[in-house]
């Protein structure tokens, strides 16, 4: 039997999703909790597959995972039971049976991320680890309209090599962006990015380059030239992981994957009304 589950976590507490020798990853904690909840001495390992292998410091509101098991228990029992063995920074939101051809990673046809950025003259300790930060003198602000203008060249299918990490294992740098919206709420700026798939560090690299435009260091036309050059050295540095959230993974309707609960974060709920669904 194949089960899918929805997962939320505070990435600041972990070394990313993927299992490591340190054991301090989301996958390590989830698989250990599944083994403890199953409680069968013959089952020492549960292998999980995720929709998005988030990096250290990156958060998730709508992560989706699947695993196979012969254990039959009510869906709510899985939710409560597994959560009982997880740290407070990880939470299973739902569990449901899915067809055996469902794959959390490969069945997903799009992902939506949001980058939350706080601007101001000094850091804000109460949102440390939950948002990116851009230092600005009192009374100054980023040019959001310039960033919006620059971002238009990124929409559609492109070779995103200029925004690809050297550690990226993707078979192709060609990806499709369906949406890139930039919202300003006072000192907060939110980048909502939706695409068919993303390269390693791609969203954080895009944010870093958009901020180079918003700060006036570069012109809006500069971003198009960087994209066309397919040269990582020409783009801005990778921005900090703190503000990046995996919001949603899109699946074919026949799998009936629940929509994520987006209420449990510092991100404003009205922000999600702008997220388009294919």
PDB file of C-alpha atoms in Angstrom:
ATOM      1  CA  UNK A   1       0.000   0.000   0.000  1.00  0.00           C
ATOM      2  CA  UNK A   2       1.230   3.477  -0.840  1.00  0.00           C
ATOM      3  CA  UNK A   3       0.533   6.421   1.472  1.00  0.00           C
ATOM      4  CA  UNK A   4       1.070  10.114   0.833  1.00  0.00           C
ATOM      5  CA  UNK A   5       1.426  12.704   3.559  1.00  0.00           C
ATOM      6  CA  UNK A   6       1.539  16.485   3.744  1.00  0.00           C
ATOM      7  CA  UNK A   7       4.391  17.963   5.741  1.00  0.00           C
ATOM      8  CA  UNK A   8       5.269  21.330   7.231  1.00  0.00           C
ATOM      9  CA  UNK A   9       8.580  22.199   8.850  1.00  0.00           C
ATOM     10  CA  UNK A  10      10.801  24.980  10.074  1.00  0.00           C
ATOM     11  CA  UNK A  11      13.913  24.483   7.985  1.00  0.00           C
ATOM     12  CA  UNK A  12      16.085  26.600  10.279  1.00  0.00           C
ATOM     13  CA  UNK A  13      16.337  23.649  12.630  1.00  0.00           C
ATOM     14  CA  UNK A  14      17.621  21.138  10.049  1.00  0.00           C
ATOM     15  CA  UNK A  15      20.391  20.413   7.567  1.00  0.00           C
ATOM     16  CA  UNK A  16      17.899  20.237   4.716  1.00  0.00           C
ATOM     17  CA  UNK A  17      15.528  17.467   3.672  1.00  0.00           C
ATOM     18  CA  UNK A  18      17.834  14.722   2.437  1.00  0.00           C
ATOM     19  CA  UNK A  19      19.220  12.164   4.871  1.00  0.00           C
ATOM     20  CA  UNK A  20      22.783  12.694   6.127  1.00  0.00           C
ATOM     21  CA  UNK A  21      25.160  10.948   8.511  1.00  0.00           C
ATOM     22  CA  UNK A  22      24.457  13.622  11.118  1.00  0.00           C
ATOM     23  CA  UNK A  23      20.813  12.534  11.268  1.00  0.00           C
ATOM     24  CA  UNK A  24      19.741  16.168  11.622  1.00  0.00           C
ATOM     25  CA  UNK A  25      17.596  16.329   8.491  1.00  0.00           C
ATOM     26  CA  UNK A  26      13.842  16.377   7.976  1.00  0.00           C
ATOM     27  CA  UNK A  27      13.943  13.025   6.194  1.00  0.00           C
ATOM     28  CA  UNK A  28      15.913  11.410   9.026  1.00  0.00           C
ATOM     29  CA  UNK A  29      13.425  12.619  11.645  1.00  0.00           C
ATOM     30  CA  UNK A  30      10.368  11.656   9.591  1.00  0.00           C
ATOM     31  CA  UNK A  31      11.598   8.153   8.786  1.00  0.00           C
ATOM     32  CA  UNK A  32      12.570   7.555  12.425  1.00  0.00           C
ATOM     33  CA  UNK A  33       9.113   8.712  13.550  1.00  0.00           C
ATOM     34  CA  UNK A  34       7.419   6.391  11.047  1.00  0.00           C
ATOM     35  CA  UNK A  35       9.423   3.415  12.323  1.00  0.00           C
ATOM     36  CA  UNK A  36       8.548   4.239  15.941  1.00  0.00           C
ATOM     37  CA  UNK A  37       4.857   4.662  15.158  1.00  0.00           C
ATOM     38  CA  UNK A  38       4.672   1.387  13.226  1.00  0.00           C
ATOM     39  CA  UNK A  39       6.276  -0.309  16.209  1.00  0.00           C
ATOM     40  CA  UNK A  40       7.211  -3.536  14.442  1.00  0.00           C
ATOM     41  CA  UNK A  41      10.685  -4.857  15.398  1.00  0.00           C
ATOM     42  CA  UNK A  42      10.936  -6.388  11.930  1.00  0.00           C
ATOM     43  CA  UNK A  43      10.672  -2.947  10.309  1.00  0.00           C
ATOM     44  CA  UNK A  44      13.864  -1.012  10.917  1.00  0.00           C
ATOM     45  CA  UNK A  45      13.567   1.391   7.993  1.00  0.00           C
ATOM     46  CA  UNK A  46      10.836   3.232   6.071  1.00  0.00           C
ATOM     47  CA  UNK A  47      11.962   4.781   2.808  1.00  0.00           C
ATOM     48  CA  UNK A  48      10.351   8.096   1.908  1.00  0.00           C
ATOM     49  CA  UNK A  49      10.233  10.024  -1.365  1.00  0.00           C
ATOM     50  CA  UNK A  50       9.609  13.767  -1.333  1.00  0.00           C
ATOM     51  CA  UNK A  51       8.349  16.321  -3.828  1.00  0.00           C
ATOM     52  CA  UNK A  52      11.158  18.774  -3.116  1.00  0.00           C
ATOM     53  CA  UNK A  53      14.547  18.203  -1.513  1.00  0.00           C
ATOM     54  CA  UNK A  54      14.782  21.521   0.306  1.00  0.00           C
ATOM     55  CA  UNK A  55      18.157  22.880   1.421  1.00  0.00           C
ATOM     56  CA  UNK A  56      19.275  23.672   4.952  1.00  0.00           C
ATOM     57  CA  UNK A  57      17.316  26.618   6.306  1.00  0.00           C
ATOM     58  CA  UNK A  58      14.483  26.353   3.756  1.00  0.00           C
ATOM     59  CA  UNK A  59      10.954  25.920   5.116  1.00  0.00           C
ATOM     60  CA  UNK A  60       7.904  24.039   3.850  1.00  0.00           C
ATOM     61  CA  UNK A  61       4.171  24.619   4.182  1.00  0.00           C
ATOM     62  CA  UNK A  62       3.135  22.269   1.391  1.00  0.00           C
ATOM     63  CA  UNK A  63       5.735  19.500   1.192  1.00  0.00           C
ATOM     64  CA  UNK A  64       4.402  16.139  -0.040  1.00  0.00           C
ATOM     65  CA  UNK A  65       5.969  12.755   0.730  1.00  0.00           C
ATOM     66  CA  UNK A  66       5.078   9.166  -0.143  1.00  0.00           C
ATOM     67  CA  UNK A  67       6.102   5.801   1.274  1.00  0.00           C
ATOM     68  CA  UNK A  68       5.046   2.164   0.976  1.00  0.00           C
ATOM     69  CA  UNK A  69       3.815   0.058   3.878  1.00  0.00           C
ATOM     70  CA  UNK A  70       1.766  -3.038   4.694  1.00  0.00           C
ATOM     71  CA  UNK A  71       0.509  -1.463   7.921  1.00  0.00           C
ATOM     72  CA  UNK A  72      -3.185  -0.545   7.773  1.00  0.00           C
ATOM     73  CA  UNK A  73      -4.340   2.157  10.175  1.00  0.00           C
ATOM     74  CA  UNK A  74      -6.844   5.033   9.970  1.00  0.00           C
ATOM     75  CA  UNK A  75      -5.518   8.160   8.262  1.00  0.00           C
ATOM     76  CA  UNK A  76      -5.931  10.283  11.390  1.00  0.00           C
ATOM     77  CA  UNK A  77      -4.110   7.663  13.429  1.00  0.00           C
ATOM     78  CA  UNK A  78      -1.104   8.062  11.150  1.00  0.00           C
ATOM     79  CA  UNK A  79      -1.201  11.844  11.559  1.00  0.00           C
ATOM     80  CA  UNK A  80      -1.434  11.820  15.343  1.00  0.00           C
ATOM     81  CA  UNK A  81       0.861   8.853  15.836  1.00  0.00           C
ATOM     82  CA  UNK A  82       3.729  10.041  13.665  1.00  0.00           C
ATOM     83  CA  UNK A  83       3.510  13.591  15.035  1.00  0.00           C
ATOM     84  CA  UNK A  84       3.907  12.175  18.535  1.00  0.00           C
ATOM     85  CA  UNK A  85       7.457  11.149  17.591  1.00  0.00           C
ATOM     86  CA  UNK A  86       8.418  14.302  15.686  1.00  0.00           C
ATOM     87  CA  UNK A  87      10.012  17.479  17.057  1.00  0.00           C
ATOM     88  CA  UNK A  88       7.781  20.545  17.268  1.00  0.00           C
ATOM     89  CA  UNK A  89       9.484  21.964  14.180  1.00  0.00           C
ATOM     90  CA  UNK A  90       8.042  19.213  11.922  1.00  0.00           C
ATOM     91  CA  UNK A  91       4.350  18.399  11.535  1.00  0.00           C
ATOM     92  CA  UNK A  92       2.424  15.879   9.439  1.00  0.00           C
ATOM     93  CA  UNK A  93      -0.707  17.677   8.217  1.00  0.00           C
ATOM     94  CA  UNK A  94      -2.568  14.818   6.554  1.00  0.00           C
ATOM     95  CA  UNK A  95      -2.125  11.217   5.410  1.00  0.00           C
ATOM     96  CA  UNK A  96      -4.070   9.397   2.698  1.00  0.00           C
ATOM     97  CA  UNK A  97      -3.808   6.264   0.550  1.00  0.00           C
ATOM     98  CA  UNK A  98      -2.779   6.911  -3.043  1.00  0.00           C
ATOM     99  CA  UNK A  99      -2.509   4.720  -6.159  1.00  0.00           C
ATOM    100  CA  UNK A 100       0.764   2.835  -6.559  1.00  0.00           C
ATOM    101  CA  UNK A 101       1.613   4.940  -9.600  1.00  0.00           C
ATOM    102  CA  UNK A 102       1.632   8.115  -7.496  1.00  0.00           C
ATOM    103  CA  UNK A 103       5.118   9.506  -6.962  1.00  0.00           C
ATOM    104  CA  UNK A 104       5.533  12.540  -4.707  1.00  0.00           C
ATOM    105  CA  UNK A 105       8.381  13.809  -6.855  1.00  0.00           C
ATOM    106  CA  UNK A 106       7.631  12.764 -10.422  1.00  0.00           C
ATOM    107  CA  UNK A 107       3.832  13.049 -10.356  1.00  0.00           C
ATOM    108  CA  UNK A 108       4.088  16.724  -9.442  1.00  0.00           C
ATOM    109  CA  UNK A 109       3.792  18.992 -12.474  1.00  0.00           C
ATOM    110  CA  UNK A 110       4.526  22.305 -10.741  1.00  0.00           C
ATOM    111  CA  UNK A 111       5.945  23.805  -7.563  1.00  0.00           C
ATOM    112  CA  UNK A 112       5.246  27.150  -5.923  1.00  0.00           C
ATOM    113  CA  UNK A 113       7.750  28.892  -3.664  1.00  0.00           C
ATOM    114  CA  UNK A 114       7.531  32.131  -1.720  1.00  0.00           C
ATOM    115  CA  UNK A 115      10.517  34.151  -0.557  1.00  0.00           C
ATOM    116  CA  UNK A 116       9.770  36.469   2.377  1.00  0.00           C
ATOM    117  CA  UNK A 117      12.107  39.443   2.691  1.00  0.00           C
ATOM    118  CA  UNK A 118      12.181  42.055   5.451  1.00  0.00           C
ATOM    119  CA  UNK A 119      13.860  45.379   4.688  1.00  0.00           C
ATOM    120  CA  UNK A 120      15.015  47.967   7.198  1.00  0.00           C
ATOM    121  CA  UNK A 121      17.918  49.696   8.948  1.00  0.00           C
ATOM    122  CA  UNK A 122      18.644  46.816  11.338  1.00  0.00           C
ATOM    123  CA  UNK A 123      17.940  43.118  11.764  1.00  0.00           C
ATOM    124  CA  UNK A 124      14.743  41.859  13.437  1.00  0.00           C
ATOM    125  CA  UNK A 125      15.556  39.072  15.929  1.00  0.00           C
ATOM    126  CA  UNK A 126      11.957  37.858  16.256  1.00  0.00           C
ATOM    127  CA  UNK A 127      11.851  36.733  12.627  1.00  0.00           C
ATOM    128  CA  UNK A 128      15.427  35.456  12.486  1.00  0.00           C
ATOM    129  CA  UNK A 129      15.531  32.245  10.484  1.00  0.00           C
ATOM    130  CA  UNK A 130      12.006  32.824   9.149  1.00  0.00           C
ATOM    131  CA  UNK A 131      12.720  35.593   6.630  1.00  0.00           C
ATOM    132  CA  UNK A 132      15.467  36.978   4.484  1.00  0.00           C
ATOM    133  CA  UNK A 133      16.771  40.421   5.366  1.00  0.00           C
ATOM    134  CA  UNK A 134      17.948  43.376   3.286  1.00  0.00           C
ATOM    135  CA  UNK A 135      19.497  46.297   5.153  1.00  0.00           C
ATOM    136  CA  UNK A 136      18.358  49.736   4.007  1.00  0.00           C
ATOM    137  CA  UNK A 137      18.903  53.181   5.548  1.00  0.00           C
ATOM    138  CA  UNK A 138      15.921  54.677   7.350  1.00  0.00           C
ATOM    139  CA  UNK A 139      13.438  56.073   4.825  1.00  0.00           C
ATOM    140  CA  UNK A 140      14.902  54.176   1.854  1.00  0.00           C
ATOM    141  CA  UNK A 141      13.151  51.370  -0.017  1.00  0.00           C
ATOM    142  CA  UNK A 142      13.788  48.925  -2.829  1.00  0.00           C
ATOM    143  CA  UNK A 143      12.428  49.769  -6.282  1.00  0.00           C
ATOM    144  CA  UNK A 144       9.710  47.121  -6.533  1.00  0.00           C
ATOM    145  CA  UNK A 145       8.504  48.337  -9.933  1.00  0.00           C
ATOM    146  CA  UNK A 146      12.011  47.929 -11.363  1.00  0.00           C
ATOM    147  CA  UNK A 147      12.136  44.367 -10.027  1.00  0.00           C
ATOM    148  CA  UNK A 148       8.726  43.610 -11.526  1.00  0.00           C
ATOM    149  CA  UNK A 149       9.853  44.957 -14.882  1.00  0.00           C
ATOM    150  CA  UNK A 150      13.053  42.920 -14.772  1.00  0.00           C
ATOM    151  CA  UNK A 151      11.239  39.718 -13.793  1.00  0.00           C
ATOM    152  CA  UNK A 152       9.146  39.636 -16.978  1.00  0.00           C
ATOM    153  CA  UNK A 153      12.039  38.214 -18.993  1.00  0.00           C
ATOM    154  CA  UNK A 154      12.114  35.175 -16.708  1.00  0.00           C
ATOM    155  CA  UNK A 155       8.598  33.980 -17.494  1.00  0.00           C
ATOM    156  CA  UNK A 156       8.221  31.063 -19.883  1.00  0.00           C
ATOM    157  CA  UNK A 157      10.684  28.355 -20.873  1.00  0.00           C
ATOM    158  CA  UNK A 158      14.358  29.281 -20.589  1.00  0.00           C
ATOM    159  CA  UNK A 159      17.804  27.892 -19.963  1.00  0.00           C
ATOM    160  CA  UNK A 160      18.378  29.034 -16.364  1.00  0.00           C
ATOM    161  CA  UNK A 161      22.079  28.110 -16.213  1.00  0.00           C
ATOM    162  CA  UNK A 162      22.888  31.607 -14.919  1.00  0.00           C
ATOM    163  CA  UNK A 163      20.856  30.832 -11.807  1.00  0.00           C
ATOM    164  CA  UNK A 164      22.005  27.251 -11.293  1.00  0.00           C
ATOM    165  CA  UNK A 165      24.159  26.018  -8.425  1.00  0.00           C
ATOM    166  CA  UNK A 166      27.422  24.272  -9.282  1.00  0.00           C
ATOM    167  CA  UNK A 167      26.118  21.334  -7.220  1.00  0.00           C
ATOM    168  CA  UNK A 168      22.892  21.025  -9.236  1.00  0.00           C
ATOM    169  CA  UNK A 169      22.164  17.467 -10.415  1.00  0.00           C
ATOM    170  CA  UNK A 170      19.273  18.302 -12.756  1.00  0.00           C
ATOM    171  CA  UNK A 171      19.598  16.694 -16.188  1.00  0.00           C
ATOM    172  CA  UNK A 172      18.682  19.944 -17.930  1.00  0.00           C
ATOM    173  CA  UNK A 173      18.888  23.645 -17.035  1.00  0.00           C
ATOM    174  CA  UNK A 174      15.765  24.331 -19.115  1.00  0.00           C
ATOM    175  CA  UNK A 175      12.777  25.059 -16.871  1.00  0.00           C
ATOM    176  CA  UNK A 176       9.475  26.907 -17.264  1.00  0.00           C
ATOM    177  CA  UNK A 177       8.320  29.712 -14.985  1.00  0.00           C
ATOM    178  CA  UNK A 178       4.555  30.239 -15.025  1.00  0.00           C
ATOM    179  CA  UNK A 179       4.394  33.017 -12.456  1.00  0.00           C
ATOM    180  CA  UNK A 180       6.735  35.444 -10.698  1.00  0.00           C
ATOM    181  CA  UNK A 181       4.873  38.012  -8.627  1.00  0.00           C
ATOM    182  CA  UNK A 182       6.445  40.561  -6.297  1.00  0.00           C
ATOM    183  CA  UNK A 183       4.264  41.916  -3.487  1.00  0.00           C
ATOM    184  CA  UNK A 184       5.119  44.742  -1.102  1.00  0.00           C
ATOM    185  CA  UNK A 185       3.542  44.994   2.360  1.00  0.00           C
ATOM    186  CA  UNK A 186       5.234  47.910   4.106  1.00  0.00           C
ATOM    187  CA  UNK A 187       8.842  46.860   4.847  1.00  0.00           C
ATOM    188  CA  UNK A 188       8.074  43.300   3.700  1.00  0.00           C
ATOM    189  CA  UNK A 189       8.557  42.094   0.128  1.00  0.00           C
ATOM    190  CA  UNK A 190       7.312  38.687  -1.018  1.00  0.00           C
ATOM    191  CA  UNK A 191       8.457  36.917  -4.177  1.00  0.00           C
ATOM    192  CA  UNK A 192       5.954  34.256  -5.330  1.00  0.00           C
ATOM    193  CA  UNK A 193       7.468  31.939  -7.948  1.00  0.00           C
ATOM    194  CA  UNK A 194       5.643  29.075  -9.683  1.00  0.00           C
ATOM    195  CA  UNK A 195       7.217  26.754 -12.238  1.00  0.00           C
ATOM    196  CA  UNK A 196       7.286  23.215 -13.554  1.00  0.00           C
ATOM    197  CA  UNK A 197      10.530  22.500 -11.689  1.00  0.00           C
ATOM    198  CA  UNK A 198      13.499  24.339 -10.216  1.00  0.00           C
ATOM    199  CA  UNK A 199      17.269  24.003 -10.330  1.00  0.00           C
ATOM    200  CA  UNK A 200      19.331  23.810  -7.147  1.00  0.00           C
ATOM    201  CA  UNK A 201      19.392  27.298  -5.534  1.00  0.00           C
ATOM    202  CA  UNK A 202      17.442  28.708  -8.506  1.00  0.00           C
ATOM    203  CA  UNK A 203      14.862  30.688  -6.523  1.00  0.00           C
ATOM    204  CA  UNK A 204      17.461  32.123  -4.137  1.00  0.00           C
ATOM    205  CA  UNK A 205      19.687  33.065  -7.079  1.00  0.00           C
ATOM    206  CA  UNK A 206      16.768  34.785  -8.805  1.00  0.00           C
ATOM    207  CA  UNK A 207      15.926  36.699  -5.632  1.00  0.00           C
ATOM    208  CA  UNK A 208      19.531  37.822  -5.232  1.00  0.00           C
ATOM    209  CA  UNK A 209      19.620  39.128  -8.800  1.00  0.00           C
ATOM    210  CA  UNK A 210      16.241  40.842  -8.523  1.00  0.00           C
ATOM    211  CA  UNK A 211      17.493  42.602  -5.397  1.00  0.00           C
ATOM    212  CA  UNK A 212      20.488  43.859  -7.371  1.00  0.00           C
ATOM    213  CA  UNK A 213      17.943  45.538  -9.646  1.00  0.00           C
ATOM    214  CA  UNK A 214      15.729  46.747  -6.803  1.00  0.00           C
ATOM    215  CA  UNK A 215      18.667  48.363  -5.025  1.00  0.00           C
ATOM    216  CA  UNK A 216      19.693  50.260  -8.152  1.00  0.00           C
ATOM    217  CA  UNK A 217      22.992  48.410  -8.541  1.00  0.00           C
ATOM    218  CA  UNK A 218      21.782  47.001 -11.851  1.00  0.00           C
ATOM    219  CA  UNK A 219      19.175  48.027 -14.430  1.00  0.00           C
ATOM    220  CA  UNK A 220      16.071  45.950 -15.264  1.00  0.00           C
ATOM    221  CA  UNK A 221      17.607  45.116 -18.674  1.00  0.00           C
ATOM    222  CA  UNK A 222      20.655  43.645 -16.940  1.00  0.00           C
ATOM    223  CA  UNK A 223      18.681  40.619 -15.770  1.00  0.00           C
ATOM    224  CA  UNK A 224      17.742  39.671 -19.332  1.00  0.00           C
ATOM    225  CA  UNK A 225      21.378  39.815 -20.408  1.00  0.00           C
ATOM    226  CA  UNK A 226      22.355  37.597 -17.473  1.00  0.00           C
ATOM    227  CA  UNK A 227      19.658  35.061 -18.369  1.00  0.00           C
ATOM    228  CA  UNK A 228      20.748  34.945 -22.005  1.00  0.00           C
ATOM    229  CA  UNK A 229      24.444  34.608 -21.106  1.00  0.00           C
ATOM    230  CA  UNK A 230      23.858  31.264 -19.321  1.00  0.00           C
ATOM    231  CA  UNK A 231      26.779  32.088 -17.045  1.00  0.00           C
ATOM    232  CA  UNK A 232      26.384  31.752 -13.270  1.00  0.00           C
ATOM    233  CA  UNK A 233      29.306  34.111 -12.671  1.00  0.00           C
ATOM    234  CA  UNK A 234      27.328  37.047 -14.086  1.00  0.00           C
ATOM    235  CA  UNK A 235      24.348  36.771 -11.728  1.00  0.00           C
ATOM    236  CA  UNK A 236      24.186  38.027  -8.153  1.00  0.00           C
ATOM    237  CA  UNK A 237      25.247  35.836  -5.200  1.00  0.00           C
ATOM    238  CA  UNK A 238      22.851  33.241  -3.807  1.00  0.00           C
ATOM    239  CA  UNK A 239      20.555  34.874  -1.254  1.00  0.00           C
ATOM    240  CA  UNK A 240      20.151  33.482   2.265  1.00  0.00           C
ATOM    241  CA  UNK A 241      17.811  30.456   2.705  1.00  0.00           C
ATOM    242  CA  UNK A 242      15.927  31.877   5.699  1.00  0.00           C
ATOM    243  CA  UNK A 243      13.073  33.429   3.719  1.00  0.00           C
ATOM    244  CA  UNK A 244      12.344  30.584   1.304  1.00  0.00           C
ATOM    245  CA  UNK A 245       9.164  28.518   1.681  1.00  0.00           C
ATOM    246  CA  UNK A 246       7.904  25.607  -0.411  1.00  0.00           C
ATOM    247  CA  UNK A 247       4.236  26.560  -0.586  1.00  0.00           C
ATOM    248  CA  UNK A 248       2.527  24.075  -2.855  1.00  0.00           C
ATOM    249  CA  UNK A 249       3.108  21.140  -5.198  1.00  0.00           C
ATOM    250  CA  UNK A 250       0.622  20.666  -8.033  1.00  0.00           C
ATOM    251  CA  UNK A 251      -0.587  17.166  -8.931  1.00  0.00           C
ATOM    252  CA  UNK A 252      -3.148  15.776 -11.400  1.00  0.00           C
ATOM    253  CA  UNK A 253      -6.661  15.979  -9.930  1.00  0.00           C
ATOM    254  CA  UNK A 254      -7.188  12.207 -10.040  1.00  0.00           C
ATOM    255  CA  UNK A 255      -4.729  11.775  -7.133  1.00  0.00           C
ATOM    256  CA  UNK A 256      -6.889  14.037  -4.914  1.00  0.00           C
ATOM    257  CA  UNK A 257      -3.932  15.466  -3.012  1.00  0.00           C
ATOM    258  CA  UNK A 258      -5.178  17.921  -0.329  1.00  0.00           C
ATOM    259  CA  UNK A 259      -4.326  21.599  -0.608  1.00  0.00           C
ATOM    260  CA  UNK A 260      -1.799  22.761   2.025  1.00  0.00           C
ATOM    261  CA  UNK A 261      -2.831  24.600   5.163  1.00  0.00           C
ATOM    262  CA  UNK A 262      -1.214  27.991   4.654  1.00  0.00           C
ATOM    263  CA  UNK A 263      -2.370  29.589   7.900  1.00  0.00           C
ATOM    264  CA  UNK A 264       0.493  28.430  10.094  1.00  0.00           C
ATOM    265  CA  UNK A 265       3.244  30.864   9.112  1.00  0.00           C
ATOM    266  CA  UNK A 266       4.187  34.537   9.167  1.00  0.00           C
ATOM    267  CA  UNK A 267       3.245  34.828   5.482  1.00  0.00           C
ATOM    268  CA  UNK A 268       0.072  36.924   4.973  1.00  0.00           C
ATOM    269  CA  UNK A 269      -2.872  34.793   3.842  1.00  0.00           C
ATOM    270  CA  UNK A 270      -3.965  37.340   1.238  1.00  0.00           C
ATOM    271  CA  UNK A 271      -0.658  36.677  -0.495  1.00  0.00           C
ATOM    272  CA  UNK A 272      -1.819  33.213  -1.495  1.00  0.00           C
ATOM    273  CA  UNK A 273      -4.843  34.528  -3.374  1.00  0.00           C
ATOM    274  CA  UNK A 274      -2.416  35.527  -6.108  1.00  0.00           C
ATOM    275  CA  UNK A 275      -1.126  31.982  -6.566  1.00  0.00           C
ATOM    276  CA  UNK A 276      -2.463  30.610  -9.802  1.00  0.00           C
ATOM    277  CA  UNK A 277      -3.244  26.913 -10.177  1.00  0.00           C
ATOM    278  CA  UNK A 278      -2.693  25.071 -13.456  1.00  0.00           C
TER     279      UNK A 278
END
